[in-house]
Coordinates of C-alpha atoms in Angstrom, one line a residue:
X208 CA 122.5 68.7 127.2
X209 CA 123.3 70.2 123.7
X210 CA 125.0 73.1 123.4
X211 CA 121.4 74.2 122.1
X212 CA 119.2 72.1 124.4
X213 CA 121.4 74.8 127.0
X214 CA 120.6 77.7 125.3
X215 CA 116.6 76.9 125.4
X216 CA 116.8 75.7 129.0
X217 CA 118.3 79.0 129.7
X218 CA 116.0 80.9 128.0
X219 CA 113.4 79.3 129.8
X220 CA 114.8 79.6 132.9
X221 CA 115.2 83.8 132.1
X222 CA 111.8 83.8 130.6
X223 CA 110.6 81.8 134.2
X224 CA 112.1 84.4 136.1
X225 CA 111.3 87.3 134.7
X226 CA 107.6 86.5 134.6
X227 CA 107.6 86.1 138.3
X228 CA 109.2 89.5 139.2
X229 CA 106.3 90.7 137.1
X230 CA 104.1 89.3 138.9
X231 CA 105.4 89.9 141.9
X232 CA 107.7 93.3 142.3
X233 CA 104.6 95.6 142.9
X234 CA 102.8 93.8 144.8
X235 CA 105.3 93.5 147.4
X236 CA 106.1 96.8 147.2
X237 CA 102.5 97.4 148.0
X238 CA 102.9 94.5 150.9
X239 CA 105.9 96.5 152.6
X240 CA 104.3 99.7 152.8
X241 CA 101.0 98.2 154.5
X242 CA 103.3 96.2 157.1
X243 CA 104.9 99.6 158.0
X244 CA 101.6 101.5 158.4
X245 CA 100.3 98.5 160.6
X246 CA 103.3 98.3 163.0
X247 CA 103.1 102.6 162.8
X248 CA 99.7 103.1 163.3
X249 CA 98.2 99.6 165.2
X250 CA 94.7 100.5 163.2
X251 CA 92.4 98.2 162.4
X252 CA 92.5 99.3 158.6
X253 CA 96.2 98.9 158.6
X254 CA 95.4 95.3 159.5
X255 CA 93.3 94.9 156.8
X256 CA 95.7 95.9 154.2
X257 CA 98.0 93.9 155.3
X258 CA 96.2 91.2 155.5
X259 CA 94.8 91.4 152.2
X260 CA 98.2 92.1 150.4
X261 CA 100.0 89.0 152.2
X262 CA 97.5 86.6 150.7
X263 CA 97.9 88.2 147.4
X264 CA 101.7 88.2 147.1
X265 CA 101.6 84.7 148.7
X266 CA 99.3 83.7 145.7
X267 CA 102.2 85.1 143.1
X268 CA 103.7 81.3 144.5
X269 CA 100.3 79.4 144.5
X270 CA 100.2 77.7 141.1
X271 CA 101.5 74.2 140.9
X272 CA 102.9 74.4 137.4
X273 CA 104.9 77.4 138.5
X274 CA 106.2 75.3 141.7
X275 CA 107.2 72.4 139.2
X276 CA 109.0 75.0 136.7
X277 CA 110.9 76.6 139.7
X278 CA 112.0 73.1 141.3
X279 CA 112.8 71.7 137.9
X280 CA 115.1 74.9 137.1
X281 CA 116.2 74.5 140.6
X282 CA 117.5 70.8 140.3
X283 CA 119.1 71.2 136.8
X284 CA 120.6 74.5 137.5
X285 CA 124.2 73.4 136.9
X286 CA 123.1 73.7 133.1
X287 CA 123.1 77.5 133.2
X288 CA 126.1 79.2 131.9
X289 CA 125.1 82.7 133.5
X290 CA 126.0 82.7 137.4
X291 CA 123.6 85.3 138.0
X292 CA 120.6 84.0 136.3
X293 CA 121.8 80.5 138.0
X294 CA 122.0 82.4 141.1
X295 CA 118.4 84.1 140.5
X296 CA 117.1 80.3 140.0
X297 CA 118.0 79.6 143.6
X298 CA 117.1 82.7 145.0
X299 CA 113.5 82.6 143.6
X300 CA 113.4 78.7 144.5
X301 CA 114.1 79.5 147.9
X302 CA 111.4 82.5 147.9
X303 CA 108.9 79.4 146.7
X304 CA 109.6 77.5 149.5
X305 CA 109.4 80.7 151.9
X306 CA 106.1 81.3 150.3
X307 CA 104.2 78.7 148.9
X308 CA 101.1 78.0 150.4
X309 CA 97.6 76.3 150.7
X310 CA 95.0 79.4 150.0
X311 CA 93.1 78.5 153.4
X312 CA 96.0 78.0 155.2
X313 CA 97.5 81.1 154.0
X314 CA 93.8 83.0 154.4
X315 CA 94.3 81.8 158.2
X316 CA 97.9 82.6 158.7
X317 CA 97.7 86.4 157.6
X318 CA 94.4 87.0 159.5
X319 CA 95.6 85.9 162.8
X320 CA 99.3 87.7 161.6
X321 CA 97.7 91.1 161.6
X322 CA 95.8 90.1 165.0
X323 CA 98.6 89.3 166.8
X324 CA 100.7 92.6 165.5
X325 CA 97.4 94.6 166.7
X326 CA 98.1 92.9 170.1
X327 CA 101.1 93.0 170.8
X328 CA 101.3 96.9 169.7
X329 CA 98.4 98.4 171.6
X330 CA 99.0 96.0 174.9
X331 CA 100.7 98.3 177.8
X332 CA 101.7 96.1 181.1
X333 CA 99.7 97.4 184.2
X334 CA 101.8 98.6 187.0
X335 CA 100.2 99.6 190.6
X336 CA 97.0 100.1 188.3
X337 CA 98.7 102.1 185.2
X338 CA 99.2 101.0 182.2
X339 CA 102.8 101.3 181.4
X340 CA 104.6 101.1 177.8
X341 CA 107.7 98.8 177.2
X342 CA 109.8 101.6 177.4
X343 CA 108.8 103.0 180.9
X344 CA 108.7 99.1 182.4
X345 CA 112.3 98.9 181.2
X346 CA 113.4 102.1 183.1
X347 CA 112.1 101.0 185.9
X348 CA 113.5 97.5 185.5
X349 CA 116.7 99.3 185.3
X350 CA 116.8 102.0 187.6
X351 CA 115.0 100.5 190.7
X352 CA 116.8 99.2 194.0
X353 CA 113.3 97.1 195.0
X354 CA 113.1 93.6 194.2
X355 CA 109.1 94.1 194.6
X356 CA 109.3 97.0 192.2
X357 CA 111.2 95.2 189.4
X358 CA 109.3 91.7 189.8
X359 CA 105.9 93.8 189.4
X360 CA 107.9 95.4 186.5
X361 CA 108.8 92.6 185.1
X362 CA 105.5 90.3 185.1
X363 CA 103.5 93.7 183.8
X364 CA 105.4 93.1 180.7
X365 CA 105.1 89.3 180.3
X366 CA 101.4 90.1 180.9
X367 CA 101.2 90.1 176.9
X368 CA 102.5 86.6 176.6
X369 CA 99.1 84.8 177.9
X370 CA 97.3 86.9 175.6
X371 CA 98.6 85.9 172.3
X372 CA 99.9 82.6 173.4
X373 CA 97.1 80.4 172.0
X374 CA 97.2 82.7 168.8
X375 CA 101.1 81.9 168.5
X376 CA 100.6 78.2 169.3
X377 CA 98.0 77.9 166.3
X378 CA 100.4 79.9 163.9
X379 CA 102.5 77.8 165.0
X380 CA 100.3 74.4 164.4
X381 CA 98.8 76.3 160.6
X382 CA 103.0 77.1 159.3
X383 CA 103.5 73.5 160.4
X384 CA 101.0 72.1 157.8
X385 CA 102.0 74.3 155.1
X386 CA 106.0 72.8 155.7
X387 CA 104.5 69.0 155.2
X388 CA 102.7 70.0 152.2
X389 CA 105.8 70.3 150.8
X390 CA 107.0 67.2 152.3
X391 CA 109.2 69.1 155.1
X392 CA 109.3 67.6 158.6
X393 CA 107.9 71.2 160.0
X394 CA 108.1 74.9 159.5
X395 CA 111.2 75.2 160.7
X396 CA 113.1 72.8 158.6
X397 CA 111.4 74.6 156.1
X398 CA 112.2 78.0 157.0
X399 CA 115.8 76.4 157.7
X400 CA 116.1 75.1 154.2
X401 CA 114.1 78.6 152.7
X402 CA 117.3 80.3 154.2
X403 CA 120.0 77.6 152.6
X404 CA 121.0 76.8 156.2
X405 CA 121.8 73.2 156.9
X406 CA 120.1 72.3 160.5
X407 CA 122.6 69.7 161.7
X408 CA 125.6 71.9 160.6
X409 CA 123.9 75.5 162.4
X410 CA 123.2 73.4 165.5
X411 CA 126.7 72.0 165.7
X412 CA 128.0 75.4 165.5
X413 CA 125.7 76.3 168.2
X414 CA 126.4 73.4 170.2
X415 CA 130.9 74.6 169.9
X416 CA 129.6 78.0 170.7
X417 CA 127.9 77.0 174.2
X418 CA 130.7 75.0 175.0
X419 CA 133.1 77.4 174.2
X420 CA 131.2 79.8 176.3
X421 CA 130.1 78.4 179.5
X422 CA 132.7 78.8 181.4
X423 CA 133.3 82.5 180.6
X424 CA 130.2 83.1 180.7
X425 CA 129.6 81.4 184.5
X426 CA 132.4 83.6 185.4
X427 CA 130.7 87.3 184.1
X428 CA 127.5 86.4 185.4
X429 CA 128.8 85.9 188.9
X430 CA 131.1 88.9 189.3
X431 CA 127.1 90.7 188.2
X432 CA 125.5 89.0 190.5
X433 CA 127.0 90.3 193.3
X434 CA 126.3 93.4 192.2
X435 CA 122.7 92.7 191.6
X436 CA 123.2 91.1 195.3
X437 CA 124.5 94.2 196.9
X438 CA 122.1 96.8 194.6
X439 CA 119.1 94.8 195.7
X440 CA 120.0 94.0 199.5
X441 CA 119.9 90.7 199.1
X442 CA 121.3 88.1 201.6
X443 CA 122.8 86.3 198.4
X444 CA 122.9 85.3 195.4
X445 CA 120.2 82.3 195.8
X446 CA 117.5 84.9 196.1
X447 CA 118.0 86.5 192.5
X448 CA 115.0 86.1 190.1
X449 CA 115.2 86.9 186.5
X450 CA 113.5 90.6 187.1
X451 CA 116.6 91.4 188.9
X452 CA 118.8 91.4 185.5
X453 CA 117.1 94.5 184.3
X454 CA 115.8 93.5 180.9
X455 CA 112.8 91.3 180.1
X456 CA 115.1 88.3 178.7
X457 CA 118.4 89.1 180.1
X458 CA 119.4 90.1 176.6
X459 CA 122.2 92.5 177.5
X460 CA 123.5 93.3 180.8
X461 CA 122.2 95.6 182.9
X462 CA 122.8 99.3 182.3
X463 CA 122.7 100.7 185.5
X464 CA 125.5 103.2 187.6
X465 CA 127.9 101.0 186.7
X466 CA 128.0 101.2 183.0
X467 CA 130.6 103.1 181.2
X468 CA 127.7 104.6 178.9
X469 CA 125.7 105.6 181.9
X470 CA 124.3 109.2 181.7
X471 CA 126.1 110.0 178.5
X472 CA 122.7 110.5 175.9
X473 CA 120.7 113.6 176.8
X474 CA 117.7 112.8 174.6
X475 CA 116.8 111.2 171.1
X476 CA 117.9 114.3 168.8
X477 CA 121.4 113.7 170.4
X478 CA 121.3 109.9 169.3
X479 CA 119.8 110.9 166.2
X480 CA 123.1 113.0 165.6
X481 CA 125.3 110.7 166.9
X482 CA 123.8 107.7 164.4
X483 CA 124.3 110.6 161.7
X484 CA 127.9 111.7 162.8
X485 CA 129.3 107.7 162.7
X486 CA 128.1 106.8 159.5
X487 CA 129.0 110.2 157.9
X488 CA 132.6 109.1 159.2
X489 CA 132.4 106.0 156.9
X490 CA 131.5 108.0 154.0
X491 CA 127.9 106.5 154.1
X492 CA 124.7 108.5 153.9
X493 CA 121.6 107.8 155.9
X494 CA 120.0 111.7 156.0
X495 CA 117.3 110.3 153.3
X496 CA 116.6 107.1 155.3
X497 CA 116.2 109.4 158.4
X498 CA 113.7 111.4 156.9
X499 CA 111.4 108.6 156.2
X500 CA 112.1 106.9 159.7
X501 CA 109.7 107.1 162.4
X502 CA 111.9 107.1 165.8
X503 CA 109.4 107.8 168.6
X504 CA 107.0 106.4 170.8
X505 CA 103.4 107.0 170.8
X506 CA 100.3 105.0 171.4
X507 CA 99.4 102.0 168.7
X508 CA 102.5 102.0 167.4
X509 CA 105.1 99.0 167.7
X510 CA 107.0 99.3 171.0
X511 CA 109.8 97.6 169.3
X512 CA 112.7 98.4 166.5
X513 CA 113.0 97.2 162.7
X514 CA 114.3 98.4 159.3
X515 CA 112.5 97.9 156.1
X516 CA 113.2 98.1 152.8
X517 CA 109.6 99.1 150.8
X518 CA 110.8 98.4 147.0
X519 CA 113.8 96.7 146.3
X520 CA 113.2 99.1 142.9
X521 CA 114.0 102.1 144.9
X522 CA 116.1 103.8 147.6
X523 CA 113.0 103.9 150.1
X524 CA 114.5 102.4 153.2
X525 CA 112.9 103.0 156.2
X526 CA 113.8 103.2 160.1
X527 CA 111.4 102.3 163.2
X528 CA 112.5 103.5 166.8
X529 CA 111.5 104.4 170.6
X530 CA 114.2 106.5 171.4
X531 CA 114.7 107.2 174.9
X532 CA 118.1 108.5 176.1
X533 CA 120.3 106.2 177.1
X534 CA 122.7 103.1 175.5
X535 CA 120.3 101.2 174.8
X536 CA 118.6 103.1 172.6
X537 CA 121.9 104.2 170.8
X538 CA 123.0 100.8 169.9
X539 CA 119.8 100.2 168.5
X540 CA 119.1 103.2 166.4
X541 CA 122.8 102.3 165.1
X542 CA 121.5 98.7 164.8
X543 CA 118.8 99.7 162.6
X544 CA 120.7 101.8 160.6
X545 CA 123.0 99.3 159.8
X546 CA 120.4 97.7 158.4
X547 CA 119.2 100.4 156.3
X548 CA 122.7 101.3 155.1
X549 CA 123.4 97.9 153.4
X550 CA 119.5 98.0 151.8
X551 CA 120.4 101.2 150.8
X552 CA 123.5 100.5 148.8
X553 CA 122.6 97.0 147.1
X554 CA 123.7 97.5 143.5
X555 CA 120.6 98.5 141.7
X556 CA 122.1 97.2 138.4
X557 CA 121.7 93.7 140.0
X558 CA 118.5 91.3 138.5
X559 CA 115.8 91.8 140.2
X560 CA 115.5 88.9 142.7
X561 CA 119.5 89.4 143.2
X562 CA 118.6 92.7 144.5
X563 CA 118.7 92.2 148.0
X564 CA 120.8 91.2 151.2
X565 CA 122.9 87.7 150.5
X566 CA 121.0 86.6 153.8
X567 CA 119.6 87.5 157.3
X568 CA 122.8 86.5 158.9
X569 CA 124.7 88.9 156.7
X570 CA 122.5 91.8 157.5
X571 CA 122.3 91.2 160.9
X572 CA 125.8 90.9 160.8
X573 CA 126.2 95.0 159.6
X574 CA 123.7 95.7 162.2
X575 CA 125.6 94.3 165.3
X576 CA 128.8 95.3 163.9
X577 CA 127.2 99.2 164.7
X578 CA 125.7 98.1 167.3
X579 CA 128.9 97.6 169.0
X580 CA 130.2 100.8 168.4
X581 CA 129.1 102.7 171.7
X582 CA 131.5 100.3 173.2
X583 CA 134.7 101.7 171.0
X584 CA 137.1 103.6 172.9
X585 CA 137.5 106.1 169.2
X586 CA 133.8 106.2 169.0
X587 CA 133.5 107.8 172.6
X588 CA 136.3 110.3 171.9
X589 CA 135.4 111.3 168.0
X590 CA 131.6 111.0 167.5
X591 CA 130.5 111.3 171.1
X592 CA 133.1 113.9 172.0
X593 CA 134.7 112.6 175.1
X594 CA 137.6 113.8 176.5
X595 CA 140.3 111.3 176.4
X596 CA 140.8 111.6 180.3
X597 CA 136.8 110.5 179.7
X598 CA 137.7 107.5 177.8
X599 CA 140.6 106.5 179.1
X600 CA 139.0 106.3 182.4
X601 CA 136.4 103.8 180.7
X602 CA 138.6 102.1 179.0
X603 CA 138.5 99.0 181.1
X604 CA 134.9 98.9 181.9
X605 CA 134.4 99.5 178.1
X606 CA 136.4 96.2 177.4
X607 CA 134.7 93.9 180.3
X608 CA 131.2 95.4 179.2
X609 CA 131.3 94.5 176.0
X610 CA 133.0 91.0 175.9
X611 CA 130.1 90.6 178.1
X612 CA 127.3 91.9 175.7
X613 CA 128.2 89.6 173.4
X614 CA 128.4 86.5 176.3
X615 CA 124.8 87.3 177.1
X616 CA 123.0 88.2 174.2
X617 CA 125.0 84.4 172.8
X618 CA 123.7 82.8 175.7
X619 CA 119.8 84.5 175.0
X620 CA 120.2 83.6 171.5
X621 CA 120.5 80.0 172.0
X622 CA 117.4 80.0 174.3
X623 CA 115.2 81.2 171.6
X624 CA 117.0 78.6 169.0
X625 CA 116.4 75.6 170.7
X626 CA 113.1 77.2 172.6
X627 CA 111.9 77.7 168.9
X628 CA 112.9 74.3 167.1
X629 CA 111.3 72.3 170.4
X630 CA 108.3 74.9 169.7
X631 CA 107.6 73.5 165.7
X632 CA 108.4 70.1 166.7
X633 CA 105.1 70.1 169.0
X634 CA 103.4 73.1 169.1
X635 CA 100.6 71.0 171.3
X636 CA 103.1 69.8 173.9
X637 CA 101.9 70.8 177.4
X638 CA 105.3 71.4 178.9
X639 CA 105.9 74.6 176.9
X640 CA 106.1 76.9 179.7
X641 CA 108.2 74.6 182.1
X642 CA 110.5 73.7 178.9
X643 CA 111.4 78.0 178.6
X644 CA 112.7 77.9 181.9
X645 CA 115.1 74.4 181.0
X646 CA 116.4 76.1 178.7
X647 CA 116.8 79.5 180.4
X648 CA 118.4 78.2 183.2
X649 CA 120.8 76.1 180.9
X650 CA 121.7 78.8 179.1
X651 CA 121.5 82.0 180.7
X652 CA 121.8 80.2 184.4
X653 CA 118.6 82.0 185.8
X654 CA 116.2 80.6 188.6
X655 CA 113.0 80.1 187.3
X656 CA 110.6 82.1 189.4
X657 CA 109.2 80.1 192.2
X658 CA 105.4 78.5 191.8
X659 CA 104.9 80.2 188.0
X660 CA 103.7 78.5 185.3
X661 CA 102.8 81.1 182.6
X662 CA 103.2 81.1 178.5
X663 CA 106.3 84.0 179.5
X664 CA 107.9 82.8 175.8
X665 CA 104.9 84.3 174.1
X666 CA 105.9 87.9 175.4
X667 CA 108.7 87.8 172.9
X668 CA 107.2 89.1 169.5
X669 CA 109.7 87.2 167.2
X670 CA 107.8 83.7 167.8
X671 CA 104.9 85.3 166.9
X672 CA 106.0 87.7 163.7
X673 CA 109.0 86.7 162.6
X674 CA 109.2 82.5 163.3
X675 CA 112.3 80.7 162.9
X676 CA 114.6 83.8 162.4
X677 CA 116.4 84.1 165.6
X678 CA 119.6 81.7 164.6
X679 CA 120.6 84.0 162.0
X680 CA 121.2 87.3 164.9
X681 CA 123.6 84.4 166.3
X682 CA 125.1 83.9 162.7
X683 CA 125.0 87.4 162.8
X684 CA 127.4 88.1 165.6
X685 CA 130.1 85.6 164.4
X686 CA 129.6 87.1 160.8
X687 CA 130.4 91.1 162.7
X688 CA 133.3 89.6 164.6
X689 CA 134.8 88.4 161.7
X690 CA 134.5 91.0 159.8
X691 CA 135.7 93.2 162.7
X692 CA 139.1 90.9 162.7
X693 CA 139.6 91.9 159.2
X694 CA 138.9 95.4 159.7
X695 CA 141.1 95.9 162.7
X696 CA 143.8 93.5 160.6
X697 CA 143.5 94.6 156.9
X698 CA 141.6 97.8 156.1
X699 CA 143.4 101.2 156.1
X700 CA 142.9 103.1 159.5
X701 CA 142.1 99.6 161.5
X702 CA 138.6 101.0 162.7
X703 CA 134.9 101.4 161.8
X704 CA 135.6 105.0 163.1
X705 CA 136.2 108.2 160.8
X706 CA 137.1 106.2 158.3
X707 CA 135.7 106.3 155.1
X708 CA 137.9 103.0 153.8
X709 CA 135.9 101.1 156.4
X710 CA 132.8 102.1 154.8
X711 CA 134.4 101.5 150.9
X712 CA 135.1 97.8 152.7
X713 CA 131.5 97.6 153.8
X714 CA 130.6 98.2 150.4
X715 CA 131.8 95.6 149.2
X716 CA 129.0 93.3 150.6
X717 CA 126.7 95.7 149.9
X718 CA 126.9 95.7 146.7
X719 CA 127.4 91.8 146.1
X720 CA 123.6 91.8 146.8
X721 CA 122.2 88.3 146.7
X722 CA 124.6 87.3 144.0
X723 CA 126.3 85.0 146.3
X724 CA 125.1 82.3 148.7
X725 CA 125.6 83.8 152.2
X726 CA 128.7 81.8 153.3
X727 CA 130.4 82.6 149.9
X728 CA 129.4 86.2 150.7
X729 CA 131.2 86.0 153.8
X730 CA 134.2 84.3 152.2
X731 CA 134.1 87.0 148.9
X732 CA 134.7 90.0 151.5
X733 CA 136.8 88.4 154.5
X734 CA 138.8 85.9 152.7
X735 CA 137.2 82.3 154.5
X736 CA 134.1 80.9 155.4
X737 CA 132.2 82.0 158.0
X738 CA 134.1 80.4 161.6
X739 CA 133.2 80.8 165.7
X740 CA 136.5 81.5 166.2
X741 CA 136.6 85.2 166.1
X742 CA 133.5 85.3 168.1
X743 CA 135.2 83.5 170.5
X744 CA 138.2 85.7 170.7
X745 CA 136.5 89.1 171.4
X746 CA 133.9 87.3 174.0
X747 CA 136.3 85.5 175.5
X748 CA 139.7 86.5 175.7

């Protein structure tokens, strides 16, 4: 190109963009706030609005003129002397791929959307007759010494999973003919290539990370099964089923009498003040997010945990909880607030469609990195107050507890990758149910319970509601251990802890937005690429 052929293009390209965040800013603003009332409120009206708002900001990406501007930008982006408006190209090319769709199939898609949301908030396992929320069949899941108690427990709460299951499965089939549309093998190549992830490089980091946990792994599980062995009365190990580990997918280890965190929460005000108290220590302020957060359980409302951002434009960054006292629940609500903390502080000054996270794995990354915190020795002692007679005597267990956290929730998380990848491949495959349990027991080494052949993948929401997004909590976790290396190795005070240049550092991503693609982001704030290697280290060593 000319030197003035450039400065059209680019004008087009500005011109391109800004015409779309016309179109589209409010609308999605409008979008986020009826997602929240539906997953608050379960009501059928919710549903509707919902519903009705998905089609129309879906529609923003319907026209095929737009889609040949966007891909043409997109493919002779190079040409662009601005790096954000080159960057915005990318971004809103990407958002086209996330959201382009057939108007039927879309219609379809965002109908049974809200259904399935409906269902999954207002079902309630039945146990010995009552109808139990997620909450109480976790309590009991952790607290009980009956294997008969805990496997009724446990099957109350897959209950759900046979009755969305052929609702997820055509989802499932309807995303899949929206990917080949646009010439993709299935939805989640599409979604893969939506999030500028390369499939054959994420799964050969997944494949190094199994390797390089296996035997680590093999090694935690057995010292807690014997546990679990003598806890339950069992004659031995052989006999354990998966509703023996406590939670639903043997996600995180057990809590039970012999966590370090055991008994330490009185109630959900104290975790509330807590979540307060650690990010007031990094100089970062989440009172305003707290006031617009809804933190506690109550019937038709989502039995599960989120953050949401409602307008980019704005500060309004919201919270959704089911605080019960206990760890759990703490590293969640810090989870979540992790979350909101990096919406929060995006640079506002930032273009439009640069005003957002540079990518899942990045957020995720901030979430698990507070999520880890109940863990820290200096957490215990300055925000939660223990005595360092209290600490010290955890100290130990702290270590082992949480190198094992991140061994099992790894483990999980490649479940639900490959589970998920298998899933779009052949949504129509009858060996769905028997192909959970390969992969359970190849990854998180548990029996598959004798004689049952039930759709128990369905009781886990994120097929469902949020489809192909479970490899970037994975990304995630390498992503937090990295930047908890340079934390510990380069910032002032070496912690996350009472220190408000941790929190400056955290800013740092923050405020970079979108304006990078994720793995530059990484490599803009910790100095390399994103690698396994300090993963490894903390899990492992």
């Amino acid at each position: 190109m000319t030197k003035a052929q450039r400065k059209s293009f680019e004008e087009e390209a500005n011109t391109f963009v800004r015409q779309m965040e016309t179109r589209y800013a409010d609308l999605v603003a409008e979008y986020e706030l009826a997602w929240w009332n539906l997953y608050t409120t379960g009501s059928e009206e919710a549903a509707a609005e919902k519903e009705r708002l998905s089609l129309a900001t879906q529609r923003v990406f319907a026209a095929q003129e737009d889609w040949e501007q966007s891909r043409n930008l997109y493919e002779k982006r190079a040409e662009i002397t601005d790096p954000l408006l080159r960057r915005e190209v990318e971004v809103l090319y990407a958002k086209f791929l996330e959201e382009r769709p057939d108007p039927a199939i879309a219609e379809e898609i965002a109908r049974l959307e809200g259904q399935v949301v409906a269902q999954y908030n207002h079902h309630r396992g039945t146990y010995h007759g009552q109808k139990l929320s997620d909450n109480e069949l976790k309590t009991l899941l952790e607290t009980s010494q009956s294997s008969e108690e805990v496997r009724e427990a446990y099957l109350a709460g897959k209950e759900v999973g046979a009755q969305v299951a052929t609702t997820v499965l055509r989802l499932a089939e309807l995303r899949n003919q929206a990917a080949r549309q646009l010439g993709y093998r299935d939805h989640y190549a599409r979604a893969l290539a939506a999030q500028e992830l390369d499939e054959a490089e994420l799964f050969g980091v997944l494949e190094a990370l199994e390797a390089a946990t296996e035997m680590p792994y093999r090694q935690a599980k057995l010292e807690l099964d014997m546990q679990l062995v003598s806890r339950f009365g069992l004659a031995d190990a052989r006999e354990l089923r998966p509703w023996h580990y406590a939670d639903p997918f043997f996600q995180r280890p057990p809590e039970g009498s012999h966590s370090p965190l055991e008994g330490l929460f009185r109630d959900g005000k104290e975790i509330e003040e807590l979540t307060v108290k650690t990010y007031d220590g990094m100089g970062l302020e989440i009172r305003d997010v707290l006031a617009r957060s809804d933190l506690y359980e109550r019937e038709g409302k989502s039995q599960h945990a989120f953050c949401t951002h409602i307008d980019r434009r704005s500060d309004d960054v919201r919270v959704l909880c089911n605080l019960q006292p206990n760890a759990r629940w703490m590293e969640t609500n810090l989870h979540e607030f992790g979350h909101a903390v990096y919406d929060k502080y995006i640079d506002q000054t930032l273009p439009y469609w640069l005003r957002t996270i540079a990518h899942i794995s990045t957020t995720e990354a901030i979430a698990m990195l507070m999520g880890r915190l109940p863990n820290n020795r200096q957490w215990l002692g300055e925000i939660k107050g223990l005595s360092a007679a209290e600490v010290g005597g955890r100290v130990q267990a702290l270590t082992q507890a949480q190198r094992f956290a991140l061994l099992v929730f790894m483990r999980w998380g490649l479940v639900m990758v490959y589970f998920e990848r298998d899933l779009y491949a052949n949504p129509a495959r009858p060996d769905l149910n028997a192909l959970w349990w390969d992969y359970v027991g190849r990854f998180q080494l548990l029996a598959r319970p004798d004689e049952r052949d039930a759709p128990d993948w369905a009781a886990k929401i994120h097929l469902a509601t949020a489809p192909a997004y479970y490899q970037n909590y994975l990304l995630g976790e390498l992503t937090a251990s990295q930047l908890q290396a340079y934390v510990e190795r380069e910032v002032p005070g070496q912690s996350l802890v009472q220190n408000p240049a941790a929190g400056q550092y955290l800013l740092k991503l923050f405020r970079l937005g979108a304006r990078y693609n994720w793995n530059d982001a990484v490599r803009e704030v910790t100095g390399e690429f994103l690698t396994p290697a300090y993963f490894v280290q903390q899990a492992t060593v």
